[in-house]
Amino acid sequence: MSRERKRMVRKATAIGVMVAAGVMGGTDIRAQTIDEINAVDLQLYRFGDFPSSNLTVTNEFPDVLQFDERDYGDPVGFFANQHVGWLAIDDGESVSRFQFQNEEGFDLSVEVTLDVADDPEQRRKEAGIRMDTMIGGEGLFIVTSDGEVAAFGAFFPFVSNRTQDDDGPEFGGAIYTPGETATLRMIYTPGDGEVGEQRATMEYFFNGVSSGARDIGNLENGVINNSILGFYAQNALFAEELDSAFVVTTFESISIQSLPPDIVLGDLDGNGVLDAFDVAPFELALADQEAYLAQFPGLDPVALGDVNGDGVLDAFDVSPFEMALAGAGGAVPEPASLALLVVGGMAMLRKRR
């Protein structure tokens, strides 16, 4: 089946799923798309072992979502409080959590700050992105108060900065330091259905460093239909922390957008895969976008080449491009070639300024 045929089949299937969900659920969601997400729906005390805590919530989506919790009071259990802001659509009358579908690719990024009391004996605190699949468990991409950066659960391919692959430590071995702001980004690229040959993938970024696109191995070949996605803070406490603990979890610069079904980050020659043949087009796009467009009409150099997700194609995309290429099994450019790309990119930045 051709890629264009696959794209048409995925689009038709997505429309059918949305129509069916609208009829069965009594709510017309046919017009709802990922790009219409404009709010978060709060679910406070999803876990509530400390129900009398002093919790202050700031909800100014997409700029800021903050959970400031302290003074935990009398517990009813001794595990955690958990608070979630689910991505949603506010139509002016009601706020409904957006239900993600298997065929819909997305690119989600957020700046996360997990600020905790300076106590080496504290129980682990977590903050980050979560997806609830209802029937397949919960997937997490998080930072923690003990320095871990990890993705796991549900259908999420497992990645942790405490493990390594053939190229060395995941995320370059970088750790998370409580109180610092980190950028988490995840890109879901759909496959071609449950019985398709093209595998769905998830790619994680921690401060611009990519895990590489990882195949999703579940039977659904990707996102389980009607899953919800959001941001969560999980504040676990020991009994001796009750008087001293505070946890301030801040999510800023939230960005969620649909991903065109056939886009592959770094695929600058537009053949649908990231491989060694993309190195020269990447270099051309970085050095001269007009010349790139002349050679590759119809392709968007920024959408394809902005591998670190900061909205521009520049020298800061060189290292993420190299890591994504290595993760895809492509030949990594020689160090000298990469150095030339960086030098050329930095020259462009100086000229732009």
Short mmCIF file of C-alpha atoms in Angstrom, two decimals:
data_model
loop_
_atom_site.label_atom_id
_atom_site.label_comp_id
_atom_site.label_asym_id
_atom_site.label_seq_id
_atom_site.Cartn_x
_atom_site.Cartn_y
_atom_site.Cartn_z
CA MET A 1 0.00 0.00 0.00
CA SER A 2 1.41 3.41 -0.94
CA ARG A 3 2.10 6.05 1.74
CA GLU A 4 -0.58 8.29 0.21
CA ARG A 5 -3.09 5.44 0.33
CA LYS A 6 -2.15 4.75 3.97
CA ARG A 7 -2.63 8.43 4.80
CA MET A 8 -6.10 8.42 3.20
CA VAL A 9 -7.07 5.24 5.06
CA ARG A 10 -5.92 6.68 8.41
CA LYS A 11 -7.83 9.90 7.76
CA ALA A 12 -11.02 8.04 6.84
CA THR A 13 -10.69 5.78 9.88
CA ALA A 14 -10.15 8.76 12.19
CA ILE A 15 -13.28 10.44 10.86
CA GLY A 16 -15.25 7.23 11.37
CA VAL A 17 -14.02 6.88 14.96
CA MET A 18 -14.96 10.48 15.80
CA VAL A 19 -18.40 10.16 14.24
CA ALA A 20 -19.07 6.90 16.08
CA ALA A 21 -17.89 8.37 19.39
CA GLY A 22 -20.10 11.39 18.86
CA VAL A 23 -23.18 9.27 18.23
CA MET A 24 -22.58 6.73 20.99
CA GLY A 25 -21.53 9.26 23.63
CA GLY A 26 -24.33 11.71 22.92
CA THR A 27 -21.81 14.50 22.30
CA ASP A 28 -20.90 15.69 18.84
CA ILE A 29 -17.09 15.63 18.79
CA ARG A 30 -16.72 15.40 15.03
CA ALA A 31 -15.33 18.92 14.81
CA GLN A 32 -12.85 18.51 17.67
CA THR A 33 -9.18 18.25 16.76
CA ILE A 34 -5.94 18.26 18.72
CA ASP A 35 -5.20 21.79 17.54
CA GLU A 36 -8.39 23.00 19.27
CA ILE A 37 -7.17 22.04 22.74
CA ASN A 38 -7.31 25.26 24.75
CA ALA A 39 -7.68 24.32 28.41
CA VAL A 40 -6.96 21.84 31.16
CA ASP A 41 -9.60 20.08 33.22
CA LEU A 42 -8.42 19.78 36.84
CA GLN A 43 -8.64 16.54 38.78
CA LEU A 44 -7.43 17.37 42.30
CA TYR A 45 -6.66 14.77 44.96
CA ARG A 46 -6.86 11.91 42.48
CA PHE A 47 -4.88 10.22 45.21
CA GLY A 48 -5.81 11.87 48.50
CA ASP A 49 -3.93 10.42 51.46
CA PHE A 50 -3.51 13.95 52.84
CA PRO A 51 -6.93 15.51 52.12
CA SER A 52 -6.50 18.54 54.41
CA SER A 53 -3.33 19.83 52.72
CA ASN A 54 -3.03 23.49 51.80
CA LEU A 55 -3.23 23.36 48.01
CA THR A 56 -3.09 26.42 45.77
CA VAL A 57 -3.69 25.93 42.04
CA THR A 58 -2.83 28.41 39.31
CA ASN A 59 -4.47 27.57 35.98
CA GLU A 60 -3.53 29.96 33.20
CA PHE A 61 -3.29 27.51 30.30
CA PRO A 62 -1.14 27.36 28.21
CA ASP A 63 1.26 29.70 30.02
CA VAL A 64 1.17 28.29 33.55
CA LEU A 65 -0.34 25.38 35.45
CA GLN A 66 0.93 25.20 39.03
CA PHE A 67 0.19 23.00 42.05
CA ASP A 68 1.58 24.54 45.27
CA GLU A 69 1.05 22.15 48.17
CA ARG A 70 2.18 22.36 51.82
CA ASP A 71 0.88 22.06 55.41
CA TYR A 72 -0.35 18.51 54.88
CA GLY A 73 -2.35 18.13 58.10
CA ASP A 74 -3.79 14.86 59.34
CA PRO A 75 -3.39 11.94 56.91
CA VAL A 76 -5.90 9.22 56.12
CA GLY A 77 -3.15 7.10 54.54
CA PHE A 78 0.57 7.30 54.03
CA PHE A 79 1.29 7.32 50.33
CA ALA A 80 0.61 10.43 48.26
CA ASN A 81 -1.54 13.20 46.95
CA GLN A 82 -1.83 13.37 43.19
CA HIS A 83 -3.20 16.24 41.12
CA VAL A 84 -3.76 16.26 37.34
CA GLY A 85 -4.59 18.82 34.68
CA TRP A 86 -6.07 16.97 31.69
CA LEU A 87 -5.82 18.53 28.23
CA ALA A 88 -9.29 19.68 27.26
CA ILE A 89 -11.48 21.83 25.04
CA ASP A 90 -13.41 24.71 26.61
CA ASP A 91 -16.28 25.71 24.30
CA GLY A 92 -17.50 28.48 26.58
CA GLU A 93 -20.22 26.34 28.14
CA SER A 94 -18.35 23.28 29.35
CA VAL A 95 -14.85 21.83 29.55
CA SER A 96 -14.38 18.33 28.13
CA ARG A 97 -11.23 16.25 28.31
CA PHE A 98 -9.84 15.60 24.86
CA GLN A 99 -9.90 11.95 23.83
CA PHE A 100 -6.87 10.98 21.74
CA GLN A 101 -7.21 8.46 18.92
CA ASN A 102 -4.79 5.93 17.49
CA GLU A 103 -4.58 7.62 14.09
CA GLU A 104 -3.85 11.12 15.42
CA GLY A 105 -0.19 12.04 15.74
CA PHE A 106 0.80 14.76 18.19
CA ASP A 107 3.75 16.80 19.40
CA LEU A 108 3.55 17.82 23.07
CA SER A 109 6.08 19.91 24.97
CA VAL A 110 6.13 21.55 28.40
CA GLU A 111 8.60 23.18 30.77
CA VAL A 112 8.49 21.47 34.18
CA THR A 113 9.83 22.69 37.52
CA LEU A 114 9.61 20.39 40.55
CA ASP A 115 10.55 22.39 43.64
CA VAL A 116 10.70 20.46 46.91
CA ALA A 117 11.95 20.86 50.47
CA ASP A 118 15.69 20.29 50.78
CA ASP A 119 15.54 17.02 52.65
CA PRO A 120 17.64 14.05 51.49
CA GLU A 121 15.38 11.64 53.41
CA GLN A 122 12.19 12.76 51.67
CA ARG A 123 9.95 10.35 49.83
CA ARG A 124 10.15 10.52 46.05
CA LYS A 125 8.12 13.26 44.33
CA GLU A 126 7.17 13.07 40.64
CA ALA A 127 5.99 15.49 37.97
CA GLY A 128 5.43 15.30 34.26
CA ILE A 129 3.20 14.02 31.48
CA ARG A 130 0.72 11.19 31.89
CA MET A 131 -1.69 9.40 29.57
CA ASP A 132 -4.54 7.30 30.95
CA THR A 133 -5.72 4.63 28.53
CA MET A 134 -8.65 3.40 30.64
CA ILE A 135 -8.16 -0.23 29.52
CA GLY A 136 -4.38 -0.44 29.16
CA GLY A 137 -3.00 1.33 32.21
CA GLU A 138 -1.21 4.64 32.66
CA GLY A 139 1.78 5.88 30.68
CA LEU A 140 4.17 8.39 32.27
CA PHE A 141 7.03 10.63 31.12
CA ILE A 142 8.38 12.27 34.26
CA VAL A 143 11.13 13.87 36.28
CA THR A 144 11.57 12.99 39.95
CA SER A 145 12.99 14.49 43.12
CA ASP A 146 15.74 11.85 43.15
CA GLY A 147 16.99 12.82 39.69
CA GLU A 148 15.41 10.22 37.42
CA VAL A 149 14.05 11.08 33.98
CA ALA A 150 11.93 8.20 32.74
CA ALA A 151 9.07 7.08 30.51
CA PHE A 152 7.19 3.89 31.28
CA GLY A 153 3.79 2.28 31.74
CA ALA A 154 0.85 1.46 29.46
CA PHE A 155 2.13 1.29 25.87
CA PHE A 156 4.93 3.84 26.44
CA PRO A 157 8.32 2.46 25.33
CA PHE A 158 10.56 2.33 28.41
CA VAL A 159 13.34 4.92 28.65
CA SER A 160 15.32 6.05 31.72
CA ASN A 161 18.42 8.13 32.27
CA ARG A 162 19.50 5.31 34.60
CA THR A 163 19.73 2.83 31.74
CA GLN A 164 21.64 2.85 28.48
CA ASP A 165 21.34 1.59 24.95
CA ASP A 166 23.99 0.80 22.33
CA ASP A 167 24.87 4.49 22.06
CA GLY A 168 25.41 5.00 25.80
CA PRO A 169 23.29 6.40 28.64
CA GLU A 170 19.76 7.48 27.77
CA PHE A 171 19.38 11.27 27.39
CA GLY A 172 23.17 11.45 27.55
CA GLY A 173 23.04 10.43 31.20
CA ALA A 174 21.64 13.84 32.18
CA ILE A 175 19.88 13.94 35.54
CA TYR A 176 17.10 16.14 36.83
CA THR A 177 17.89 18.50 39.72
CA PRO A 178 14.88 19.56 41.83
CA GLY A 179 14.14 23.26 41.56
CA GLU A 180 15.45 23.49 38.00
CA THR A 181 13.27 23.90 34.93
CA ALA A 182 13.42 21.07 32.39
CA THR A 183 11.77 20.76 28.99
CA LEU A 184 9.89 17.53 28.33
CA ARG A 185 8.70 16.78 24.83
CA MET A 186 7.09 13.70 23.34
CA ILE A 187 6.14 13.02 19.74
CA TYR A 188 3.67 10.31 18.83
CA THR A 189 3.79 9.17 15.21
CA PRO A 190 0.94 6.80 14.22
CA GLY A 191 1.46 3.54 12.43
CA ASP A 192 -0.97 2.09 9.91
CA GLY A 193 -3.45 0.30 12.15
CA GLU A 194 -3.54 -2.88 14.19
CA VAL A 195 -2.53 -5.21 11.35
CA GLY A 196 -0.28 -2.75 9.53
CA GLU A 197 3.39 -3.11 8.77
CA GLN A 198 4.33 0.44 9.74
CA ARG A 199 4.91 0.62 13.50
CA ALA A 200 3.72 3.57 15.57
CA THR A 201 6.52 5.30 17.46
CA MET A 202 7.04 7.51 20.50
CA GLU A 203 10.02 9.82 20.79
CA TYR A 204 10.98 11.53 24.05
CA PHE A 205 13.13 14.61 24.55
CA PHE A 206 14.69 15.81 27.81
CA ASN A 207 16.11 19.33 27.46
CA GLY A 208 16.34 18.81 23.70
CA VAL A 209 18.16 15.46 23.90
CA SER A 210 16.23 12.76 22.05
CA SER A 211 15.65 9.15 22.99
CA GLY A 212 15.25 8.36 19.32
CA ALA A 213 11.90 7.22 17.96
CA ARG A 214 10.94 4.00 19.77
CA ASP A 215 8.56 1.44 18.31
CA ILE A 216 5.32 0.96 20.23
CA GLY A 217 4.74 -2.74 20.60
CA ASN A 218 1.15 -3.07 21.81
CA LEU A 219 -1.60 -4.84 19.90
CA GLU A 220 -3.26 -1.51 19.02
CA ASN A 221 -0.01 -0.36 17.38
CA GLY A 222 0.01 2.96 19.24
CA VAL A 223 -2.36 5.07 21.28
CA ILE A 224 -5.40 3.25 22.63
CA ASN A 225 -8.50 5.07 21.38
CA ASN A 226 -10.15 7.56 23.75
CA SER A 227 -7.08 7.95 25.99
CA ILE A 228 -6.68 11.21 27.89
CA LEU A 229 -3.44 13.14 28.29
CA GLY A 230 -2.31 15.69 30.83
CA PHE A 231 0.16 16.89 33.45
CA TYR A 232 0.44 15.52 36.95
CA ALA A 233 2.10 16.13 40.29
CA GLN A 234 2.48 13.23 42.70
CA ASN A 235 3.59 14.21 46.19
CA ALA A 236 4.45 11.19 48.34
CA LEU A 237 5.33 11.76 52.00
CA PHE A 238 6.78 9.94 54.97
CA ALA A 239 5.13 10.63 58.32
CA GLU A 240 8.14 12.64 59.47
CA GLU A 241 7.82 14.99 56.47
CA LEU A 242 4.35 16.29 57.31
CA ASP A 243 5.53 19.38 59.18
CA SER A 244 8.34 20.36 56.83
CA ALA A 245 7.36 19.24 53.34
CA PHE A 246 6.29 21.48 50.51
CA VAL A 247 6.03 20.68 46.81
CA VAL A 248 5.57 23.29 44.11
CA THR A 249 5.10 21.79 40.65
CA THR A 250 4.97 24.23 37.77
CA PHE A 251 4.15 23.52 34.12
CA GLU A 252 4.87 26.38 31.72
CA SER A 253 4.87 27.07 27.97
CA ILE A 254 2.54 24.17 27.25
CA SER A 255 2.36 23.32 23.54
CA ILE A 256 0.25 20.60 21.93
CA GLN A 257 -0.24 20.30 18.19
CA SER A 258 -1.29 17.66 15.73
CA LEU A 259 1.42 15.92 13.78
CA PRO A 260 0.88 15.43 10.06
CA PRO A 261 0.69 11.66 9.61
CA ASP A 262 3.59 11.36 7.19
CA ILE A 263 6.08 13.76 8.80
CA VAL A 264 9.30 12.31 10.23
CA LEU A 265 11.50 14.74 12.13
CA GLY A 266 14.87 15.03 10.41
CA ASP A 267 13.54 13.59 7.12
CA LEU A 268 14.79 16.53 5.08
CA ASP A 269 14.70 14.66 1.77
CA GLY A 270 11.02 13.82 2.31
CA ASN A 271 11.19 10.12 1.54
CA GLY A 272 9.36 9.15 4.74
CA VAL A 273 12.33 7.81 6.71
CA LEU A 274 15.23 9.31 8.64
CA ASP A 275 18.50 7.97 7.27
CA ALA A 276 21.95 8.94 6.00
CA PHE A 277 20.45 10.48 2.86
CA ASP A 278 19.00 13.27 5.05
CA VAL A 279 22.40 14.59 6.16
CA ALA A 280 23.12 16.66 3.04
CA PRO A 281 19.57 18.12 2.85
CA PHE A 282 19.77 18.97 6.56
CA GLU A 283 23.05 20.79 6.00
CA LEU A 284 21.53 22.65 3.04
CA ALA A 285 18.41 23.64 4.98
CA LEU A 286 20.53 24.87 7.87
CA ALA A 287 22.79 26.93 5.61
CA ASP A 288 20.30 28.27 3.03
CA GLN A 289 16.57 27.61 3.29
CA GLU A 290 15.83 29.25 -0.07
CA ALA A 291 18.25 26.90 -1.80
CA TYR A 292 16.70 23.99 0.10
CA LEU A 293 13.19 24.96 -1.04
CA ALA A 294 14.39 25.22 -4.62
CA GLN A 295 15.75 21.67 -4.44
CA PHE A 296 12.89 20.23 -2.36
CA PRO A 297 9.73 22.14 -3.31
CA GLY A 298 6.73 21.48 -1.11
CA LEU A 299 8.73 20.46 1.96
CA ASP A 300 8.89 22.60 5.10
CA PRO A 301 12.52 22.81 6.30
CA VAL A 302 11.56 24.11 9.75
CA ALA A 303 8.83 21.52 10.40
CA LEU A 304 11.21 18.73 9.33
CA GLY A 305 14.48 20.11 10.67
CA ASP A 306 13.47 21.65 14.02
CA VAL A 307 14.46 18.50 15.86
CA ASN A 308 14.85 20.14 19.28
CA GLY A 309 11.37 21.70 19.05
CA ASP A 310 12.21 25.34 19.79
CA GLY A 311 10.37 26.63 16.72
CA VAL A 312 13.40 27.45 14.56
CA LEU A 313 15.94 25.53 12.49
CA ASP A 314 19.40 26.50 13.70
CA ALA A 315 22.67 25.18 15.12
CA PHE A 316 20.91 23.93 18.24
CA ASP A 317 19.21 21.27 16.08
CA VAL A 318 22.51 19.69 14.98
CA SER A 319 23.13 17.50 18.03
CA PRO A 320 19.46 16.40 18.34
CA PHE A 321 19.51 15.58 14.59
CA GLU A 322 22.60 13.44 15.09
CA MET A 323 21.02 11.59 18.02
CA ALA A 324 17.74 11.03 16.16
CA LEU A 325 19.69 9.72 13.17
CA ALA A 326 21.63 7.33 15.37
CA GLY A 327 18.39 6.21 17.05
CA ALA A 328 16.89 5.50 13.64
CA GLY A 329 19.88 3.35 12.71
CA GLY A 330 21.33 5.81 10.21
CA ALA A 331 24.98 6.62 9.68
CA VAL A 332 26.01 9.54 11.87
CA PRO A 333 28.01 12.29 10.10
CA GLU A 334 31.73 12.50 10.81
CA PRO A 335 32.66 14.90 13.65
CA ALA A 336 34.30 17.28 11.19
CA SER A 337 31.09 17.51 9.17
CA LEU A 338 29.06 18.19 12.31
CA ALA A 339 31.51 20.87 13.37
CA LEU A 340 31.03 22.61 10.01
CA LEU A 341 27.27 22.47 10.48
CA VAL A 342 27.54 24.03 13.93
CA VAL A 343 29.92 26.75 12.75
CA GLY A 344 27.67 27.55 9.81
CA GLY A 345 24.59 27.56 12.02
CA MET A 346 26.15 29.86 14.59
CA ALA A 347 27.15 32.23 11.81
CA MET A 348 23.51 32.28 10.72
CA LEU A 349 22.43 33.07 14.28
CA ARG A 350 24.86 35.99 14.52
CA LYS A 351 23.70 37.31 11.15
CA ARG A 352 20.03 36.98 12.22
CA ARG A 353 20.70 38.94 15.40
#
